[in-house]
Tab-separated table of C-alpha atoms in Angstrom:
chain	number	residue	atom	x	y	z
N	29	UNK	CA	0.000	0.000	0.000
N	30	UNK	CA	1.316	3.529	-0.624
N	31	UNK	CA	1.035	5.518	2.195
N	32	UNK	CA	2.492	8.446	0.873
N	33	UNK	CA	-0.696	8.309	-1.554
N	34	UNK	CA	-3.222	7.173	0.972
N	35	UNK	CA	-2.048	10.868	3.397
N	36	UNK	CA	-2.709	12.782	0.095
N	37	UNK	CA	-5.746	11.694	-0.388
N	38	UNK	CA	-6.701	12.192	3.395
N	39	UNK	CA	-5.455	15.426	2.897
N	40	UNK	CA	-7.027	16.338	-0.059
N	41	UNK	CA	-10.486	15.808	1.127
N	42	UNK	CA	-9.673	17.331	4.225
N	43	UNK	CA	-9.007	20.335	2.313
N	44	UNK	CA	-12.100	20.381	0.034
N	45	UNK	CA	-14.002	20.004	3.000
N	46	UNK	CA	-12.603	22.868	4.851
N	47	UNK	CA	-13.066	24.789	1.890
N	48	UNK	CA	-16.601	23.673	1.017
N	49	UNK	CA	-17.669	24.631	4.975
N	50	UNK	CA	-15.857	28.040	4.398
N	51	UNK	CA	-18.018	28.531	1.225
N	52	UNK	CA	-21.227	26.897	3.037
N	53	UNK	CA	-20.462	29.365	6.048
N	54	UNK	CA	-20.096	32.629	3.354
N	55	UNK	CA	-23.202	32.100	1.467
N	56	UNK	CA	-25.302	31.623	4.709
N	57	UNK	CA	-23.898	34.965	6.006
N	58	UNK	CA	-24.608	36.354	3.008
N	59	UNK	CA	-28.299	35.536	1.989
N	60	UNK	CA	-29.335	35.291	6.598
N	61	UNK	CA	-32.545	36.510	7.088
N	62	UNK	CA	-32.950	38.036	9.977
N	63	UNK	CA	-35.898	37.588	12.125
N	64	UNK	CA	-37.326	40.035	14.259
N	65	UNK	CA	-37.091	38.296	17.912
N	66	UNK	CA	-40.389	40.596	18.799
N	67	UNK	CA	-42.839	38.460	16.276
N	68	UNK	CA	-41.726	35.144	18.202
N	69	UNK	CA	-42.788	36.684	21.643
N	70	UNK	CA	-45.698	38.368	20.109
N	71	UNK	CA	-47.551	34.860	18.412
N	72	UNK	CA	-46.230	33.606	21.962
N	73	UNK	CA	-48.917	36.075	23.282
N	74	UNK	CA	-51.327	34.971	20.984
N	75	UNK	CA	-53.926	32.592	22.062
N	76	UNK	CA	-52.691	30.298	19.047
N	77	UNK	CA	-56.216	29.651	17.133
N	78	UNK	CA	-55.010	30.223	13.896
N	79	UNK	CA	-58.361	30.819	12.726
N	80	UNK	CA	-58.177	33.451	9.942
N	81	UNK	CA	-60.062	35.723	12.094
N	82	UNK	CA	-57.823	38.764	11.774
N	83	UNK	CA	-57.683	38.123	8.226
N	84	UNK	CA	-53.752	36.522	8.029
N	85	UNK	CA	-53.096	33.361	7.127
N	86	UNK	CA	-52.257	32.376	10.838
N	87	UNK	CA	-51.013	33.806	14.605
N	88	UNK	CA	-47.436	33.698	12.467
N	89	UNK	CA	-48.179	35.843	9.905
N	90	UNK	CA	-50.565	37.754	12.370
N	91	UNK	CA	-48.016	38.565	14.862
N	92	UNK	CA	-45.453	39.899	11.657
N	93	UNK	CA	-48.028	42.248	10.788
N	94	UNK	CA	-48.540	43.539	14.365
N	95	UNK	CA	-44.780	44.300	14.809
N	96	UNK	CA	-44.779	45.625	11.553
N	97	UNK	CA	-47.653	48.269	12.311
N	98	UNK	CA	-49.461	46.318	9.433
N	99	UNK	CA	-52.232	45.301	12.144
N	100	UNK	CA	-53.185	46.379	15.722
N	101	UNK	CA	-53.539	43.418	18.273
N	102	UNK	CA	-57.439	43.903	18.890
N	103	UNK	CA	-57.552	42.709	14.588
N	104	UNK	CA	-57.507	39.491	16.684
N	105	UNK	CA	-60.644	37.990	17.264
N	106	UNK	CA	-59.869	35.581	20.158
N	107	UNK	CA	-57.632	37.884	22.079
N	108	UNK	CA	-59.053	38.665	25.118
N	109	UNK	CA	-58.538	42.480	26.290
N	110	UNK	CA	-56.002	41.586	28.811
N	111	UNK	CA	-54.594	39.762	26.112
N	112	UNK	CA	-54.434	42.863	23.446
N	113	UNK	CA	-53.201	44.672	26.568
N	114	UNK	CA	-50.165	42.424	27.329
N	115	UNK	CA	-49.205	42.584	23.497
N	116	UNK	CA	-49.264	46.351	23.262
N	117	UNK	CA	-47.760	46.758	26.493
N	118	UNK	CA	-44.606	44.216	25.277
N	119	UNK	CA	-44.719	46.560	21.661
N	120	UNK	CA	-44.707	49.877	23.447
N	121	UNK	CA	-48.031	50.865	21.555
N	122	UNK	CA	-51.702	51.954	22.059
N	123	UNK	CA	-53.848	49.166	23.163
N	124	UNK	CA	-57.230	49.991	21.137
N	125	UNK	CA	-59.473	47.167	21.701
N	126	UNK	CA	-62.736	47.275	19.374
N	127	UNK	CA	-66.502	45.999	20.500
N	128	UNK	CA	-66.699	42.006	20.170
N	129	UNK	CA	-68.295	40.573	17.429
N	130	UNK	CA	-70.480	37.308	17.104
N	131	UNK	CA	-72.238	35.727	14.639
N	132	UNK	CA	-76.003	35.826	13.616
N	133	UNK	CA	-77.687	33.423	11.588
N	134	UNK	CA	-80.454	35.227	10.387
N	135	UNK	CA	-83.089	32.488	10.034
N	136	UNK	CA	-85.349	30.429	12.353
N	137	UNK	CA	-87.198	28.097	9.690
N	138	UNK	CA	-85.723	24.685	11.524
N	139	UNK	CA	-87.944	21.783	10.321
N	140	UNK	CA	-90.827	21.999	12.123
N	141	UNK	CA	-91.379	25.417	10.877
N	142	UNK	CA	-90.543	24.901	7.090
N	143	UNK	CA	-91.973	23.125	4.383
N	144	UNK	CA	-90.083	20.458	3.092
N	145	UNK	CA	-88.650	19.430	-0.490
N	146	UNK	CA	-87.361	16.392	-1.724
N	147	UNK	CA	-83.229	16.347	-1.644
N	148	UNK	CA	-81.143	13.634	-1.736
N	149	UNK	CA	-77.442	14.854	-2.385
N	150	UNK	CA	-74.481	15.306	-0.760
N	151	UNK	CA	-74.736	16.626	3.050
N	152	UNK	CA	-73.146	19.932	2.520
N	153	UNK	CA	-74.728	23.387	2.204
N	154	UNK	CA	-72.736	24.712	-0.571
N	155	UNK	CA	-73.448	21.374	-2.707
N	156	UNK	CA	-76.660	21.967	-2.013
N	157	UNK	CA	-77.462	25.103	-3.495
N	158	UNK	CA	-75.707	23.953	-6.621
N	159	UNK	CA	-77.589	20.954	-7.468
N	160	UNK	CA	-81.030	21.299	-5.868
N	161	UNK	CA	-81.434	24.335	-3.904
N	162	UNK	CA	-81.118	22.164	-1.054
N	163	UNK	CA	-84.298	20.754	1.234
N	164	UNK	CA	-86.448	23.639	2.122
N	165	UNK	CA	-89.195	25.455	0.400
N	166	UNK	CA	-87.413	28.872	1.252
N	167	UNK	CA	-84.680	29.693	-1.058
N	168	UNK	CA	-82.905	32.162	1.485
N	169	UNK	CA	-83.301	30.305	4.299
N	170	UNK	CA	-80.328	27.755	6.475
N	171	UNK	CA	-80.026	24.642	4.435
N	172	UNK	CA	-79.584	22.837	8.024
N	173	UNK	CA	-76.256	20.729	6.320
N	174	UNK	CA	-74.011	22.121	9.028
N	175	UNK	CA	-71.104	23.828	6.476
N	176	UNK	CA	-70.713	27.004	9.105
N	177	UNK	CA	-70.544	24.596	12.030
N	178	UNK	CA	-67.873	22.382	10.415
N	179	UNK	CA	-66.373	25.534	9.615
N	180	UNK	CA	-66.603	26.915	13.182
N	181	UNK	CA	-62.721	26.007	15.305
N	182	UNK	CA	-64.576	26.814	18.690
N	183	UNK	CA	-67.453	24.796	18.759
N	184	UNK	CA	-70.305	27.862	18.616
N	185	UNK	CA	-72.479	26.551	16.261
N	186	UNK	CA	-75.042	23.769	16.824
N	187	UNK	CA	-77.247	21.900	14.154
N	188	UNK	CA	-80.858	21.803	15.525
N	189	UNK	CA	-83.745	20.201	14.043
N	190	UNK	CA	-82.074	21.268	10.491
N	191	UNK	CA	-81.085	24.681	11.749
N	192	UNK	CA	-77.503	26.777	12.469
N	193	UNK	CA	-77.969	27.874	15.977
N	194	UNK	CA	-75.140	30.215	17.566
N	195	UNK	CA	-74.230	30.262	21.226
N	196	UNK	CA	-72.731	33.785	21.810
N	197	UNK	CA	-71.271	32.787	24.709
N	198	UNK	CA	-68.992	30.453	22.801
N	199	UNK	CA	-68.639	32.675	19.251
N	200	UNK	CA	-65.446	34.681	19.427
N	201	UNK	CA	-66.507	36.797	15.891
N	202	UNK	CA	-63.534	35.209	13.612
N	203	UNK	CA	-66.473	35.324	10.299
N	204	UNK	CA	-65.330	31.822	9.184
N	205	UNK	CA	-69.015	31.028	9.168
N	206	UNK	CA	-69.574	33.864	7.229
N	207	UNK	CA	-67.546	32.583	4.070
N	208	UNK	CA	-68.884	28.967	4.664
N	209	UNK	CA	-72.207	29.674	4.257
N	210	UNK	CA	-73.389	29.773	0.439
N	211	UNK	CA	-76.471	32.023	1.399
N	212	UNK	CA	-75.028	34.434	2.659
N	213	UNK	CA	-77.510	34.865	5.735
N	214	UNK	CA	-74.635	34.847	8.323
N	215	UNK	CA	-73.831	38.481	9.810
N	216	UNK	CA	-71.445	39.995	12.318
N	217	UNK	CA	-73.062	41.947	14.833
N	218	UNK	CA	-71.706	43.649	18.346
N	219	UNK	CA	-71.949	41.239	21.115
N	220	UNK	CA	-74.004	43.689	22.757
N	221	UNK	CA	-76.419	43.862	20.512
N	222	UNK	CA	-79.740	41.175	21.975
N	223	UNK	CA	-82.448	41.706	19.897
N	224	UNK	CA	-82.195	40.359	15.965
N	225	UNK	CA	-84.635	39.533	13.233
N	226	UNK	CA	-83.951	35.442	12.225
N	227	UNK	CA	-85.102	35.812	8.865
N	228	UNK	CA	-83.451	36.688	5.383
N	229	UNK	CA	-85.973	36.560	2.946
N	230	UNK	CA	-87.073	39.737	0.869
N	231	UNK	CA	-90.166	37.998	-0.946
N	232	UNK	CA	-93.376	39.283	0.381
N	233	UNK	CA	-95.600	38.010	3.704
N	234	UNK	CA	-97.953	35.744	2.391
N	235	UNK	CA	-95.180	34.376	0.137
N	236	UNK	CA	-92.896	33.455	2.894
N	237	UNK	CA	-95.909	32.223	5.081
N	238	UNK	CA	-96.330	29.691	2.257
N	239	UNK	CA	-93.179	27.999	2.984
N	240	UNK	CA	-91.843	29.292	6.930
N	241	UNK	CA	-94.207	29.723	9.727
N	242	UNK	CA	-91.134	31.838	11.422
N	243	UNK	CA	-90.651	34.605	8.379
N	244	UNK	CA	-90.603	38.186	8.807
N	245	UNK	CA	-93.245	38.756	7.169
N	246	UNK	CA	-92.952	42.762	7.621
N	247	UNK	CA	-96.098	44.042	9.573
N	248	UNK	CA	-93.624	46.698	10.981
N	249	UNK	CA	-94.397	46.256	14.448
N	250	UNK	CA	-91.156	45.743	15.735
N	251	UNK	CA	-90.504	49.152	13.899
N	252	UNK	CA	-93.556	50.917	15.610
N	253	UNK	CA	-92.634	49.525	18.898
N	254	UNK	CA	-89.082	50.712	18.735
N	255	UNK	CA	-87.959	54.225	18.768
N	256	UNK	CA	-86.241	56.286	15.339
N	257	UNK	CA	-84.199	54.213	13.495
N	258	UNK	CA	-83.503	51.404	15.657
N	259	UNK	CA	-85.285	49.018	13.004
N	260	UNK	CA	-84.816	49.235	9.556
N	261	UNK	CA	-87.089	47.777	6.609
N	262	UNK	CA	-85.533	46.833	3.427
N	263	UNK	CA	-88.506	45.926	1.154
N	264	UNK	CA	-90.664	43.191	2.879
N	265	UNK	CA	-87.850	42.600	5.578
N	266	UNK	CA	-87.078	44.043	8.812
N	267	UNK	CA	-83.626	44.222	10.087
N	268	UNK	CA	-82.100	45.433	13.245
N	269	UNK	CA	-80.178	48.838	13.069
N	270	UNK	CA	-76.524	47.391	14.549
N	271	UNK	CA	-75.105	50.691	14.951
N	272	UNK	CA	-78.450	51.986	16.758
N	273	UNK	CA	-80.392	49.125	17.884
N	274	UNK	CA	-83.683	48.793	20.424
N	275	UNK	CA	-83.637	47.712	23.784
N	276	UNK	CA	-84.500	43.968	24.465
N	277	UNK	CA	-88.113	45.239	25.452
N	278	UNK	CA	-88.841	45.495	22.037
N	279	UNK	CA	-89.558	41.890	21.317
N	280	UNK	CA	-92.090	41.920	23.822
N	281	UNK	CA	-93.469	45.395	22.724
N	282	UNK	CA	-94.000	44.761	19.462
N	283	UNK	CA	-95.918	41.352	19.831
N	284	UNK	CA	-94.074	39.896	16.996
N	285	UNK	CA	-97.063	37.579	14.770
N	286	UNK	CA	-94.546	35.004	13.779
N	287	UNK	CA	-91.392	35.285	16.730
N	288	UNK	CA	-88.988	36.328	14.209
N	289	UNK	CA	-87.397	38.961	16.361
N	290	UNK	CA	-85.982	37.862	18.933
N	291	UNK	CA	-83.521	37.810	21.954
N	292	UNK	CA	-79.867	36.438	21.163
N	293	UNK	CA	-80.155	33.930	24.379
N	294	UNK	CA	-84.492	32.810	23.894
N	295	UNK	CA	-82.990	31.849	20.111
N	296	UNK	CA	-79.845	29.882	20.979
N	297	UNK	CA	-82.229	27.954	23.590
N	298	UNK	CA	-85.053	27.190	21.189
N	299	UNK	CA	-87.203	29.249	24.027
N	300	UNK	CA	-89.997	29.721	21.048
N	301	UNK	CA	-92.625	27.080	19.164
């Protein structure tokens, strides 16, 4: 065996591995990225949902745009205020914390209330709507498949007797059921807000009678009962004025023919016939 060429070769590849670590260690200095230690402690803060709610991708890409003054910490829908208060306190910045939002499914036609129509397709609301309209007579109304619950990561929404019922208690106002739901009947409203009209249709009373015994059917006297703009009728439909709304004596006041205004809590507990 030559030695003297078995130390070369040692040598050799000993060199062109010091000099490929060299060139390994250059280019990594060169193209580093540097990350901002603040965004680390700030989706530490975060309660971790990753639910879309602030309108990011995640808490990662949430917590970049915080530190880089893209977003403001209440933009997150789960944070708690104490929790919007520890992240601008860390940042050095104003803690503004806006009103909580939760969801409203604006319809109470669950089965016993609706006429029924024949559908036998896939389970999903958005399927639905393409191939059949889905299984109720009214065409605005919850198709009752559940595609907003699925698409709810905290567990607010409830299928009941073929209807989307929201517990406010448990909604933390991310909107994912908002984008799941193919009829568009899902709103945001302020947490504080108790009195809203479950219904979505615009066709006219006797119409919607025909196919929902629950419809607004827009006798106005939820509007009468309330004061100045606190109710507001768009065609044959009466909605609640968000940014002015009634007291929760209204529903009582106004004697509503059908129940389709009512309290946030009497709706999520089925408290009606």
């Amino acid at each position: 065996m030559d030695f003297g060429l078995l130390l070369t070769s040692i040598l050799s590849t000993g060199a062109i591995g010091i000099s490929l670590g060299v060139v390994i260690g250059i280019v990594a200095k060169v193209f580093a990225v540097e990350v901002d230690e603040r965004i680390e402690k700030v989706e530490d803060l975060l309660p971790g949902a990753n639910c879309g709610g602030c309108g990011f991708a995640g808490c990662a890409a949430f917590a970049k745009a915080v530190v880089a003054e893209e977003a403001a910490p209440a933009q997150c829908p789960v944070c708690s205020s104490d929790d919007v208060a520890g992240i601008a306190a860390y940042l050095g910045i104003a803690a503004e914390q806006g009103e909580k939002q939760v969801a409203v499914v604006r319809c109470s036609g669950d089965i016993p209330n609706t006429v029924r129509t024949l559908y036998n397709g896939i389970r999903d609301c958005r399927s639905a709507v393409v191939v059949a309209g889905g299984a109720k007579g009214c065409e605005y109304g919850c198709l009752g498949f559940g595609s907003c619950a699925n698409a709810c990561p905290f567990g607010a929404i409830e299928m009941r007797n073929g209807l989307a019922i929201v517990h406010p208690d448990l909604c933390v106002g991310c909107g994912n059921c908002v984008s799941a739901c193919p009829k568009e009947l899902i709103a945001m409203a302020p947490a504080s807000v108790d009195v809203h009209v479950y219904c979505n249709s615009p066709e006219k009373g006797a119409d919607k009678r025909k196919v929902c015994k629950t419809a607004c059917i827009g006798c106005r006297k939820c509007v009468k009962a309330s004061g100045e703009g606190q109710m507001e009728v768009v065609g044959f439909l009466v909605r609640t004025n968000y940014e002015n709304p009634p007291d929760s004596g209204v529903v009582e006041a106004s004697a509503c023919p059908t129940s389709a205004i009512r309290l946030a809590g009497a709706h999520a507990a089925h408290a009606y016939e």
